[in-house]
PDB file of C-alpha atoms in Angstrom:
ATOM      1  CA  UNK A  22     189.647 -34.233  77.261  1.00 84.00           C
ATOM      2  CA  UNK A  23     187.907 -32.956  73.944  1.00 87.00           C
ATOM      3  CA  UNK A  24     187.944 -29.716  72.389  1.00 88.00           C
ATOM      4  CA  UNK A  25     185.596 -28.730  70.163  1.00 89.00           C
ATOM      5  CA  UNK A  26     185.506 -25.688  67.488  1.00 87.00           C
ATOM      6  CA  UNK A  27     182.548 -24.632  66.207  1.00 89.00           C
ATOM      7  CA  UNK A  28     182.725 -21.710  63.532  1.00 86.00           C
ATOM      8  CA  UNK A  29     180.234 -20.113  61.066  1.00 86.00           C
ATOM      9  CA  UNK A  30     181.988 -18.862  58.200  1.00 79.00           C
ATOM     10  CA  UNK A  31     179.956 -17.147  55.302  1.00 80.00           C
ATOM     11  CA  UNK A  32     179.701 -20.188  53.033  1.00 75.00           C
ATOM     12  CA  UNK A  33     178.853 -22.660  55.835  1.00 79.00           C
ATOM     13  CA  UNK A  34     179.481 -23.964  59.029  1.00 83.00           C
ATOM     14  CA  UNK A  35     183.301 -25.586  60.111  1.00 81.00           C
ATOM     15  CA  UNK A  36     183.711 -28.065  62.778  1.00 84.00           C
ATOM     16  CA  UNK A  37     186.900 -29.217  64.824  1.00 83.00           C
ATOM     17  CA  UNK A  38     187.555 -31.749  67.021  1.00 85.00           C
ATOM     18  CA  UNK A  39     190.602 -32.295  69.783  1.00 82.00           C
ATOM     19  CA  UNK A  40     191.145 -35.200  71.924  1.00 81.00           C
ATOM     20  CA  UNK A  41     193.663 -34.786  73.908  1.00 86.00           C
ATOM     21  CA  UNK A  42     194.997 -37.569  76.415  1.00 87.00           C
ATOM     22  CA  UNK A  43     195.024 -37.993  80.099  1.00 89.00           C
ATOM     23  CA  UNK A  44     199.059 -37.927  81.596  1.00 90.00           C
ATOM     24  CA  UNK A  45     200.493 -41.680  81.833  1.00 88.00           C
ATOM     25  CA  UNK A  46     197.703 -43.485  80.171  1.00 86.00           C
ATOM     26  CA  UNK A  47     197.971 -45.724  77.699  1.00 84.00           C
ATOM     27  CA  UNK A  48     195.910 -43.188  75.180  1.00 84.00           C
ATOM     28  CA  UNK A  49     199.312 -40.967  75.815  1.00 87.00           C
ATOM     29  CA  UNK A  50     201.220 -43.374  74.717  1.00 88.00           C
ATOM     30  CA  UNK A  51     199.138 -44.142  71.435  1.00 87.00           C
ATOM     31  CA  UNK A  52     198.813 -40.381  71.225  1.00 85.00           C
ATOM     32  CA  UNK A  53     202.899 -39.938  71.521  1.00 88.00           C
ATOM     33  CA  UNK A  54     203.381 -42.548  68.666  1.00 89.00           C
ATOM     34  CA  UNK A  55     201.519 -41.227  65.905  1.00 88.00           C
ATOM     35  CA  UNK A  56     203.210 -39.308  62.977  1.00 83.00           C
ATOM     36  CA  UNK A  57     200.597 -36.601  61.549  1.00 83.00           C
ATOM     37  CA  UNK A  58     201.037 -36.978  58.200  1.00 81.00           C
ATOM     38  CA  UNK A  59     198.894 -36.509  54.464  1.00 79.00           C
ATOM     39  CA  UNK A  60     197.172 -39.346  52.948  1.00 76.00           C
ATOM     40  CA  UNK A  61     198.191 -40.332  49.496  1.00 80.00           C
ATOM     41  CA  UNK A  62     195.147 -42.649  49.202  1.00 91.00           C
ATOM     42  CA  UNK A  63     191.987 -39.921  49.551  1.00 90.00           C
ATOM     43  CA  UNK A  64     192.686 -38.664  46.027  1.00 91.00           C
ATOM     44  CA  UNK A  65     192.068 -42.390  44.876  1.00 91.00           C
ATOM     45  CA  UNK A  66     188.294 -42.241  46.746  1.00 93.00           C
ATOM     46  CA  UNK A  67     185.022 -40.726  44.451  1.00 90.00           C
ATOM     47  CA  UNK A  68     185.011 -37.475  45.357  1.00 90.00           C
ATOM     48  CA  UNK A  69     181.649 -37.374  44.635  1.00 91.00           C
ATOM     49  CA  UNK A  70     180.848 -39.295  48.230  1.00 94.00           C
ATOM     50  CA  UNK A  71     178.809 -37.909  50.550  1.00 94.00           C
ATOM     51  CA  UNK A  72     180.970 -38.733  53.124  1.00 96.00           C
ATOM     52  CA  UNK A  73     185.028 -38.919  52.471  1.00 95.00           C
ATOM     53  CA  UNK A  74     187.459 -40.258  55.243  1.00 94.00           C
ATOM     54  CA  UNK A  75     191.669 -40.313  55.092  1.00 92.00           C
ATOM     55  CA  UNK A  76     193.699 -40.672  57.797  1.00 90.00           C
ATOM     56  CA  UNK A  77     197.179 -42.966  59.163  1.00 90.00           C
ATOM     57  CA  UNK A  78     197.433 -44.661  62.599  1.00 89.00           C
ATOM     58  CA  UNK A  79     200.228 -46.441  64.029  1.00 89.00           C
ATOM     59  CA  UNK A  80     198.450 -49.219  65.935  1.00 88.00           C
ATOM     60  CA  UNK A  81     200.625 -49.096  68.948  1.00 87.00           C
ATOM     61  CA  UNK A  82     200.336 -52.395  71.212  1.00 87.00           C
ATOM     62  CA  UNK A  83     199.132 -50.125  73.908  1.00 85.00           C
ATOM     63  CA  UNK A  84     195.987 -49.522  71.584  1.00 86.00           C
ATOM     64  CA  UNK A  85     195.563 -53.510  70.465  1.00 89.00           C
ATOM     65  CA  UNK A  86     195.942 -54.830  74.081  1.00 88.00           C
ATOM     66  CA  UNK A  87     192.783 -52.606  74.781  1.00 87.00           C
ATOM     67  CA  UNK A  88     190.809 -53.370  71.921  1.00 89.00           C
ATOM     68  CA  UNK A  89     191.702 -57.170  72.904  1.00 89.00           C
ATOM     69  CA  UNK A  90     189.645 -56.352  75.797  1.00 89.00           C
ATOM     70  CA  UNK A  91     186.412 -55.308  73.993  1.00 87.00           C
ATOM     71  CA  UNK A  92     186.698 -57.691  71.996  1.00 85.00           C
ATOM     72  CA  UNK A  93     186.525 -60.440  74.509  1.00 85.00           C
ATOM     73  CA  UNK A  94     183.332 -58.745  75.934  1.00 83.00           C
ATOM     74  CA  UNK A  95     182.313 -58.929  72.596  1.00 78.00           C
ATOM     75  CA  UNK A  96     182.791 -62.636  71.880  1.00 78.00           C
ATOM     76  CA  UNK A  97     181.353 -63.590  75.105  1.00 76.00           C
ATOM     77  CA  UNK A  98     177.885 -62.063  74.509  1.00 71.00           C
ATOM     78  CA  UNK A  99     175.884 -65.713  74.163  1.00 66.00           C
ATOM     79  CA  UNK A 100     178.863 -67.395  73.731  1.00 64.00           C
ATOM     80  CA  UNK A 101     178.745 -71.447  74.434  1.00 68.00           C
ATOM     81  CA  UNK A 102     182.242 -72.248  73.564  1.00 71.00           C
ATOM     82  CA  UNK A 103     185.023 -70.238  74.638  1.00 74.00           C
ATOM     83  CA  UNK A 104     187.510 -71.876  72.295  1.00 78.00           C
ATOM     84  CA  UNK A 105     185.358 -70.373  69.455  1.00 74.00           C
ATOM     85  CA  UNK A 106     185.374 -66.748  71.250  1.00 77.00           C
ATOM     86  CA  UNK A 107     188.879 -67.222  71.768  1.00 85.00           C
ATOM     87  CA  UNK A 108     189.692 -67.965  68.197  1.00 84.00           C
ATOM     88  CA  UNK A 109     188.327 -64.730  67.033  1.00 84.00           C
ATOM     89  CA  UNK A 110     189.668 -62.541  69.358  1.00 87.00           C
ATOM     90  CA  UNK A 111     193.182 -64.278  68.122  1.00 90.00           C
ATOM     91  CA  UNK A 112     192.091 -63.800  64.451  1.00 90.00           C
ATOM     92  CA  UNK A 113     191.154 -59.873  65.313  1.00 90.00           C
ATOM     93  CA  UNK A 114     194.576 -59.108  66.924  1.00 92.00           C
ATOM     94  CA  UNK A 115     196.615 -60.977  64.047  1.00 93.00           C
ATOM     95  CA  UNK A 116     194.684 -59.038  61.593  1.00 93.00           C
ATOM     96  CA  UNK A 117     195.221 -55.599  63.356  1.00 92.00           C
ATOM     97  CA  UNK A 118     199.179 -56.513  63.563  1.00 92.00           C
ATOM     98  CA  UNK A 119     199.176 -56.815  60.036  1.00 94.00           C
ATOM     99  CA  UNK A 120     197.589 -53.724  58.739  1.00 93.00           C
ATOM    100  CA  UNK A 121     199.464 -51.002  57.804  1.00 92.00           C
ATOM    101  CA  UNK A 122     198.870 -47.319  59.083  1.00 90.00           C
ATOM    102  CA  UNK A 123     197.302 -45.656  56.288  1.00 92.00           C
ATOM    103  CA  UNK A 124     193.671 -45.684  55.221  1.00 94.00           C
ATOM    104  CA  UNK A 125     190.598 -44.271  53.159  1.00 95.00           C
ATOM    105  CA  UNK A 126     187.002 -44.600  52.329  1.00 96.00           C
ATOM    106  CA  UNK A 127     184.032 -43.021  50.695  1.00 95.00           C
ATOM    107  CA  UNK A 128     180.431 -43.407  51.239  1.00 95.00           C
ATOM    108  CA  UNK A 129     177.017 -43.153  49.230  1.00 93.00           C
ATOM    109  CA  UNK A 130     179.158 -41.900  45.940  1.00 90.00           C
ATOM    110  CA  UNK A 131     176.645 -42.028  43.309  1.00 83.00           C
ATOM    111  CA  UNK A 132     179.285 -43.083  40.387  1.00 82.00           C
ATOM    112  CA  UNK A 133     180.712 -45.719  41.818  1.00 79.00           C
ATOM    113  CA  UNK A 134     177.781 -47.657  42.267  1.00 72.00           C
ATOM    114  CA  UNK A 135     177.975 -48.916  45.915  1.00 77.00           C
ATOM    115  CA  UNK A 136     177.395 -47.690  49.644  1.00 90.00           C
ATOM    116  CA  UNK A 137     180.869 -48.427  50.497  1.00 94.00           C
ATOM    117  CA  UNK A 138     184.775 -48.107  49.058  1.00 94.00           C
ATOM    118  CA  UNK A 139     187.421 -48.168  51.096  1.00 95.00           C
ATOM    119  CA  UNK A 140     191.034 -49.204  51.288  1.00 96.00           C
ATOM    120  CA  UNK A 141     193.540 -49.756  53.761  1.00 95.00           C
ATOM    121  CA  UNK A 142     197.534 -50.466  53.699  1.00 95.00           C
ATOM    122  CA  UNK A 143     198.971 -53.983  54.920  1.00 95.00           C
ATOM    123  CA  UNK A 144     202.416 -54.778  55.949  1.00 94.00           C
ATOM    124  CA  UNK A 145     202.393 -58.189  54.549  1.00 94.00           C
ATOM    125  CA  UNK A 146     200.305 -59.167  51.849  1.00 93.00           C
ATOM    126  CA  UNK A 147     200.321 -63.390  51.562  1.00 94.00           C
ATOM    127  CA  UNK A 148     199.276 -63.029  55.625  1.00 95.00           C
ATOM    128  CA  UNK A 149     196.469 -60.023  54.547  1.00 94.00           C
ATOM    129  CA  UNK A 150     195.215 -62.600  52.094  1.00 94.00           C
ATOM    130  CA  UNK A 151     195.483 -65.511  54.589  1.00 94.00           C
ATOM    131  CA  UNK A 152     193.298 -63.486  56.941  1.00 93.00           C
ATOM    132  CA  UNK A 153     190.997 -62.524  54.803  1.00 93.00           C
ATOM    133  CA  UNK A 154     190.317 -66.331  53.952  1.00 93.00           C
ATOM    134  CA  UNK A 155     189.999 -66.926  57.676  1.00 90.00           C
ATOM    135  CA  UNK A 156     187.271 -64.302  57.614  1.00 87.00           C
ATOM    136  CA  UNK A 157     184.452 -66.531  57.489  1.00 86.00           C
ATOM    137  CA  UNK A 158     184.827 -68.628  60.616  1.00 84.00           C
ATOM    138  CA  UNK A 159     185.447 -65.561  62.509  1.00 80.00           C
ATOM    139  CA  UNK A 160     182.157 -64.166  61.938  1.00 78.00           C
ATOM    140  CA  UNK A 161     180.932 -67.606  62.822  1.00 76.00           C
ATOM    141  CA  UNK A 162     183.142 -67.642  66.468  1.00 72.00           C
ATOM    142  CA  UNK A 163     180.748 -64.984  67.281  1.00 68.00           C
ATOM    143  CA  UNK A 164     177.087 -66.587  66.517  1.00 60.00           C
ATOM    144  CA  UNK A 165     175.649 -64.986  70.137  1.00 56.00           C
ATOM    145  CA  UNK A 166     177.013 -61.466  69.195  1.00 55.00           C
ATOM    146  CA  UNK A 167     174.599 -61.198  65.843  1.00 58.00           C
ATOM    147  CA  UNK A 168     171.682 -63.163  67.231  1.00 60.00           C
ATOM    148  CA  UNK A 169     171.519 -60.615  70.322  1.00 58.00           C
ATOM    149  CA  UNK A 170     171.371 -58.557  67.348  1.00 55.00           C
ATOM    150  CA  UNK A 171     168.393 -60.332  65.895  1.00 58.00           C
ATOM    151  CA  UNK A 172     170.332 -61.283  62.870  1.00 59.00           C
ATOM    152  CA  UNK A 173     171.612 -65.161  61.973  1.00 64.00           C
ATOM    153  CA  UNK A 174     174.653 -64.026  60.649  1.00 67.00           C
ATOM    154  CA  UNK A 175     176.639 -66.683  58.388  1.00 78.00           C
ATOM    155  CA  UNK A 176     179.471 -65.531  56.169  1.00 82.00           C
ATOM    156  CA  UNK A 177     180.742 -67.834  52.984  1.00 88.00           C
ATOM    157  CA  UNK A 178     183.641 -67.444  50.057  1.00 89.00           C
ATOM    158  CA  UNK A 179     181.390 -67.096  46.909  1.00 87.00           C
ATOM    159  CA  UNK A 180     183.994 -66.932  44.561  1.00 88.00           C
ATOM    160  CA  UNK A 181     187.598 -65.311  43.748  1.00 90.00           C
ATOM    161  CA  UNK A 182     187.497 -63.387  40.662  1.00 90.00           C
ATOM    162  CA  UNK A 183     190.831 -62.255  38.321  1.00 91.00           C
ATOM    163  CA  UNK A 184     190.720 -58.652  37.408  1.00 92.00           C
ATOM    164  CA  UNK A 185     193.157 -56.732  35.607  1.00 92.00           C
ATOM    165  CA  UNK A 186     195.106 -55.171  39.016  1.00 92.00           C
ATOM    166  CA  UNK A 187     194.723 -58.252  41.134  1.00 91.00           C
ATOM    167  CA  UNK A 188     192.360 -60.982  43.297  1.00 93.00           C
ATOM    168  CA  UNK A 189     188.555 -60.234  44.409  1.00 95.00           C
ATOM    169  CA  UNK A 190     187.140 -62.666  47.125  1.00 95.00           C
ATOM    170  CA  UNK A 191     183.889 -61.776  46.895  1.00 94.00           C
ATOM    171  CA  UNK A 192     181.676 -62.830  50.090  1.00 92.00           C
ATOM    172  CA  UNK A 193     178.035 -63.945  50.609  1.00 90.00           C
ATOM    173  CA  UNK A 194     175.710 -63.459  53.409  1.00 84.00           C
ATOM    174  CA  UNK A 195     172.437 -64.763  54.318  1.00 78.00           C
ATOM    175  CA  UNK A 196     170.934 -61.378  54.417  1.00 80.00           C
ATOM    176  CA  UNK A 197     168.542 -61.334  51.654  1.00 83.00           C
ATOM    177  CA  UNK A 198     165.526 -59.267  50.544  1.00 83.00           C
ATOM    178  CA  UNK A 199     163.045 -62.074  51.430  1.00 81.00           C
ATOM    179  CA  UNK A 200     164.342 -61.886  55.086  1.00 78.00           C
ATOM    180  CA  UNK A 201     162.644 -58.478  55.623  1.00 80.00           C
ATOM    181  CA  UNK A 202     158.581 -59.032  55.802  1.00 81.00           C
ATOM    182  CA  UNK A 203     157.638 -55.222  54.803  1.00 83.00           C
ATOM    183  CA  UNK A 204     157.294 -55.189  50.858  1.00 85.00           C
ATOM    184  CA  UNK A 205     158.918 -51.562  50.840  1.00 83.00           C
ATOM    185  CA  UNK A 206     161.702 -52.279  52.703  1.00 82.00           C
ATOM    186  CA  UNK A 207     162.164 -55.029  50.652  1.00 85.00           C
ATOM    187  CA  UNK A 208     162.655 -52.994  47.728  1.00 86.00           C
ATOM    188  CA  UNK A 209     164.924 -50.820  49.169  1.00 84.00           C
ATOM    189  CA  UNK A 210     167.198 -53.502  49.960  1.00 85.00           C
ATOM    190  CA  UNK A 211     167.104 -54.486  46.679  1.00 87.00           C
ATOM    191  CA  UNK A 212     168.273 -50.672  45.596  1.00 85.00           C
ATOM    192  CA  UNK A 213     171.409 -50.818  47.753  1.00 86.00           C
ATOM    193  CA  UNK A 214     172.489 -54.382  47.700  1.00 88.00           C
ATOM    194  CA  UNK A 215     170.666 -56.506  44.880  1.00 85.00           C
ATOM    195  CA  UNK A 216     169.255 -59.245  45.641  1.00 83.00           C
ATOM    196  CA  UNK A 217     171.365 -60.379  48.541  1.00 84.00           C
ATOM    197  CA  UNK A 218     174.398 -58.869  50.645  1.00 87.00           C
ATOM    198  CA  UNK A 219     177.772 -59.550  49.289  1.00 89.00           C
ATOM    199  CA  UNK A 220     180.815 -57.963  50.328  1.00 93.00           C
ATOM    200  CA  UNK A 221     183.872 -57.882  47.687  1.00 95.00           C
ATOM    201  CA  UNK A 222     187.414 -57.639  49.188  1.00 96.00           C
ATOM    202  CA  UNK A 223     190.411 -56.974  46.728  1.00 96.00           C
ATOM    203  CA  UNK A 224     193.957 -57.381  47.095  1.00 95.00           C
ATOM    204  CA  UNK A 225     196.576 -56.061  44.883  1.00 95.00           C
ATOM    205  CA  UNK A 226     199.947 -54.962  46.343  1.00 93.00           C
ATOM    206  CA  UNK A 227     200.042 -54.015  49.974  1.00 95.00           C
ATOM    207  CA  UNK A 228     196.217 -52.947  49.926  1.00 96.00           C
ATOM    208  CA  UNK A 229     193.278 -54.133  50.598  1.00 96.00           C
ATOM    209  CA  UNK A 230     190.265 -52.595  49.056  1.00 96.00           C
ATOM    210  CA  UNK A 231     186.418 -53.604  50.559  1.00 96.00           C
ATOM    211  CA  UNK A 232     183.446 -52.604  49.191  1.00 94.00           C
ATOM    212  CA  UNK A 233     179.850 -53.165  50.157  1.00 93.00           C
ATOM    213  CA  UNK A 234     176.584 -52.472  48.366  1.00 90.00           C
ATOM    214  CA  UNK A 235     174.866 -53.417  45.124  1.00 88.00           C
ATOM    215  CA  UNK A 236     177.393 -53.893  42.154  1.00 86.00           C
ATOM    216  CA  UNK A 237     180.615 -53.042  44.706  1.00 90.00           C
ATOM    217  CA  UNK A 238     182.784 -55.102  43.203  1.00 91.00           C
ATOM    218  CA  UNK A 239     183.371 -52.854  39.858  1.00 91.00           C
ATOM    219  CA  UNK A 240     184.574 -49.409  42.114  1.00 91.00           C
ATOM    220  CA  UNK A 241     186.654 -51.900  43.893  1.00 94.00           C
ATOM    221  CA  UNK A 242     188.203 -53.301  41.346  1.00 94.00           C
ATOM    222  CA  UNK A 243     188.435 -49.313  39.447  1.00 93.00           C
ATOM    223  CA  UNK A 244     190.506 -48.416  43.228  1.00 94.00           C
ATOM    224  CA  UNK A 245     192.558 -51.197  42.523  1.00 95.00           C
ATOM    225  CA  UNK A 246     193.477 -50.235  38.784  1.00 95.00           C
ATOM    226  CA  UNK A 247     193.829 -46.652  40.223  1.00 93.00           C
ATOM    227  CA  UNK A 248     195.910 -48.207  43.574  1.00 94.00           C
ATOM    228  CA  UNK A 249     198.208 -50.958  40.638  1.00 93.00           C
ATOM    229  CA  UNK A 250     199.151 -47.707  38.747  1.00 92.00           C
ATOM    230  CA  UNK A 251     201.134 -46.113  41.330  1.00 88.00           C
ATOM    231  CA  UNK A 252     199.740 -42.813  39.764  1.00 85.00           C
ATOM    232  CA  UNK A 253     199.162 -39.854  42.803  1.00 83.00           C
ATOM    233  CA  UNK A 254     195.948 -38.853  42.153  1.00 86.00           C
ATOM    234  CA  UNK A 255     194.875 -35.070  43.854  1.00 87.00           C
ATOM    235  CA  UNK A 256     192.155 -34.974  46.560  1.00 89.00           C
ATOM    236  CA  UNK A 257     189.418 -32.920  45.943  1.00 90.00           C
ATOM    237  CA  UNK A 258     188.647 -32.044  49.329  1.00 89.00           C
ATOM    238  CA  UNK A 259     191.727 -31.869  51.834  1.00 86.00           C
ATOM    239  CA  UNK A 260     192.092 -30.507  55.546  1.00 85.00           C
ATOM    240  CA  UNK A 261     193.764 -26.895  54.052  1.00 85.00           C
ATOM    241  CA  UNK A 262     190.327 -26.500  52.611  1.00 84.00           C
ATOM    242  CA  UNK A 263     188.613 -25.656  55.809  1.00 81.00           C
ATOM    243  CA  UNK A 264     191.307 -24.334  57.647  1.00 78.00           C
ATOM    244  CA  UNK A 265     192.922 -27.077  58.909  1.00 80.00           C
ATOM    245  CA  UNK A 266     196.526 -28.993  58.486  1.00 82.00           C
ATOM    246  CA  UNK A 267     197.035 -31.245  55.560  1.00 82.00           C
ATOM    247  CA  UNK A 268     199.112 -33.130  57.478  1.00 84.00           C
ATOM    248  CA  UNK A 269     196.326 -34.867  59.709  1.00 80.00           C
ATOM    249  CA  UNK A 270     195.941 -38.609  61.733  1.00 85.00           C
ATOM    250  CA  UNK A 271     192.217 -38.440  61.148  1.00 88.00           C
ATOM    251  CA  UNK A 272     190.142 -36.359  58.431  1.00 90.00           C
ATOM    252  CA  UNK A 273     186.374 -36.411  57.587  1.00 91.00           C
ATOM    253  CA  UNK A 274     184.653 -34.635  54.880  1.00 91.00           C
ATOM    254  CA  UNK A 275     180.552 -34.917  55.476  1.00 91.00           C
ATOM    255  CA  UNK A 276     177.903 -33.123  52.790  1.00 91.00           C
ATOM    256  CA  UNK A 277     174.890 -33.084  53.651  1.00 90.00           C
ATOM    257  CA  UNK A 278     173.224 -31.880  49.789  1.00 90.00           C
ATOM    258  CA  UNK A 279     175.461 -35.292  48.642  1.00 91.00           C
ATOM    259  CA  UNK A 280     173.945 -36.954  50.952  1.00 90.00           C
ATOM    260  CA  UNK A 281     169.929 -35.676  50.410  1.00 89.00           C
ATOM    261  CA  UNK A 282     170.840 -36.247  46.453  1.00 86.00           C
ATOM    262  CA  UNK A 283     171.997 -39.508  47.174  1.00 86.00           C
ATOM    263  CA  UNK A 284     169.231 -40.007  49.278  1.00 86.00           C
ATOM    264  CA  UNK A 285     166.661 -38.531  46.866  1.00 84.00           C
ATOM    265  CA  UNK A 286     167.691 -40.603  43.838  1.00 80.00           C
ATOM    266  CA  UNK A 287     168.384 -44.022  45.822  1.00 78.00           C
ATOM    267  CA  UNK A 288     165.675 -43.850  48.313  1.00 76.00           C
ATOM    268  CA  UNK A 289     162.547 -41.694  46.567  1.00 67.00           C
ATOM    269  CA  UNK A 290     160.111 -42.213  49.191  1.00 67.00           C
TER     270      UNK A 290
END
C-alpha cells in the first residue's frame, strides 16, 4: 500500500510518500527491522546538487534473498554459461552483506565537477576493497544483460591512485565519444564524461565513495578528506525543512531551477 501527500504551500509544492507493507510478508519483516534514524553523511554531499539523497537501511536477509531472485533473472538474459551468471549473482549478495546501512549521494552539483558523488558505509573494509577489485569480472558475468541493452559493456582497473585520505581505483569503460555517430551528441558526452567513461571508487575507513562523470575523481577524493576528518558537517537541506522527521530511512531533496541551471550551463542547446 502507498500513501501519497500532496500539499501546496505558499513557497512551493511538498510531496510525501508512504509504503506501507502487506501483513506476514517478507516486506513486513524488512519494514519491522529498520531503525529510522538521521544521516550524518548528507552534510558531507554539495549542497549545491540538484538532486540530494540520505538515508540508512538494514539489509535484512529477507530483502537479499529477494533481490537474489532478480538478480538471477537478470544474469540469465542471453546468458551462455551459467557458471558465469552464477558467479555474479554470488559476487552481488557478498557485496550487499558487506555494506553497511547508511548512505548518501548528490547529483548534477555544479562545484564538484561530476554527475555523480556518493558514499556508502561498509562493515568490513579489506572485504569492501576485495569486492571492489572483483568488480570487473562481474560486469563481464553479465555480457547478454548490456548487449540486450545495445551496449558492449567491458569494465577494466585503470589505475589505483594515493590521495591524501586514502586509495582511488579508478575504472575504465569502453564507452567513448567516438562510439556515438551524431557529432552533437558526441560533444555532449565529452561535457559530462571527457573523453571516455571512467568511474573512480575511493576507500578510506569504512566508506566507500563512487563518483561518475568528467573529472569525478577530485569531489571524490574532497568526500574522502571531508569523510578522513571525522568532522560533522551540517546539511543544508534536511527532512524538518519541509515538514517532515529528521529522523528518516529514506530522504530525497529534488530542485528543479538546480537542475535547469545545471542543465543550461552543461547542456546549452
Amino acid at each position: 500500500k502507498v500513501q501519497l501527500g500532496i500539499g501546496v504551500e505558499e513557497n512551493g509544492l511538498r510531496l510525501a510518500k508512504a509504503v506501507f507493507a502487506g501483513a506476514d510478508t517478507n516486506f513486513a519483516k524488512f519494514i519491522a527491522a529498520q531503525s529510522p534514524k538521521k544521516s550524518a553523511l548528507l552534510g558531507a554531499i554539495p549542497s549545491d546538487s540538484a538532486i540530494l539523497m540520505s538515508g540508512s537501511i538494514n539489509f535484512t536477509p529477507e530483502f537479499i534473498a529477494g533481490y537474489m531472485d532478480f538478480m538471477k533473472i537478470m544474469t540469465s538474459v542471453g546468458q551462455k554459461d551459467p557458471a558465469a551468471g552464477e558467479k555474479a549473482v554470488t559476487w552481488t549478495q557478498t557485496f550487499l552483506e558487506t555494506l553497511g546501512s547508511d548512505f548518501a549521494a548528490g547529483i548534477l552539483s555544479p562545484s564538484s565537477n561530476g554527475l555523480v558523488t556518493e558514499v556508502f558505509t561498509v562493515k568490513d573494509a579489506a572485504k569492501a576493497k576485495e569486492l571492489v577489485q572483483q568488480y570487473p569480472d562481474m560486469i563481464a558475468s553479465m555480457p547478454g544483460m548490456y548487449k540486450e541493452m545495445g551496449m558492449d559493456m567491458k569494465m577494466t582497473l585503470a589505475d589505483t591512485a594515493q590521495v591524501k585520505s586514502g586509495e582511488i581505483l579508478n575504472f575504465n569503460f569502453n564507452l567513448d565519444a567516438s562510439k556515438i555517430p551524431d557529432p552533437q551528441g558526441q560533444e555532449v558526452f565529452k561535457t559530462l564524461f571527457g573523453d571516455s567513461l571512467q568511474i573512480p571508487i575511493g576507500l578510506v575507513g569504512d566508506y566507500i565513495v563512487i563518483g561518475v562523470g568528467k573529472d569525478s575523481a577530485t569531489p571524490v577524493a574532497g568526500l574522502m578528506d571531508t569523510l578522513k576528518s571525522g568532522v560533522e558537517t551540517a546539511a543544508k537541506y534536511a527532512p524538518a525543512m519541509f515538514g517532515m522527521p529528521d529522523d528518516s530511512n529514506f530522504f530525497m531533496y529534488v530542485s528543479i531551477p538546480k537542475f535547469m541551471d545545471w542543465a543550461s550551463k552543461n547542456i546549452p542547446d
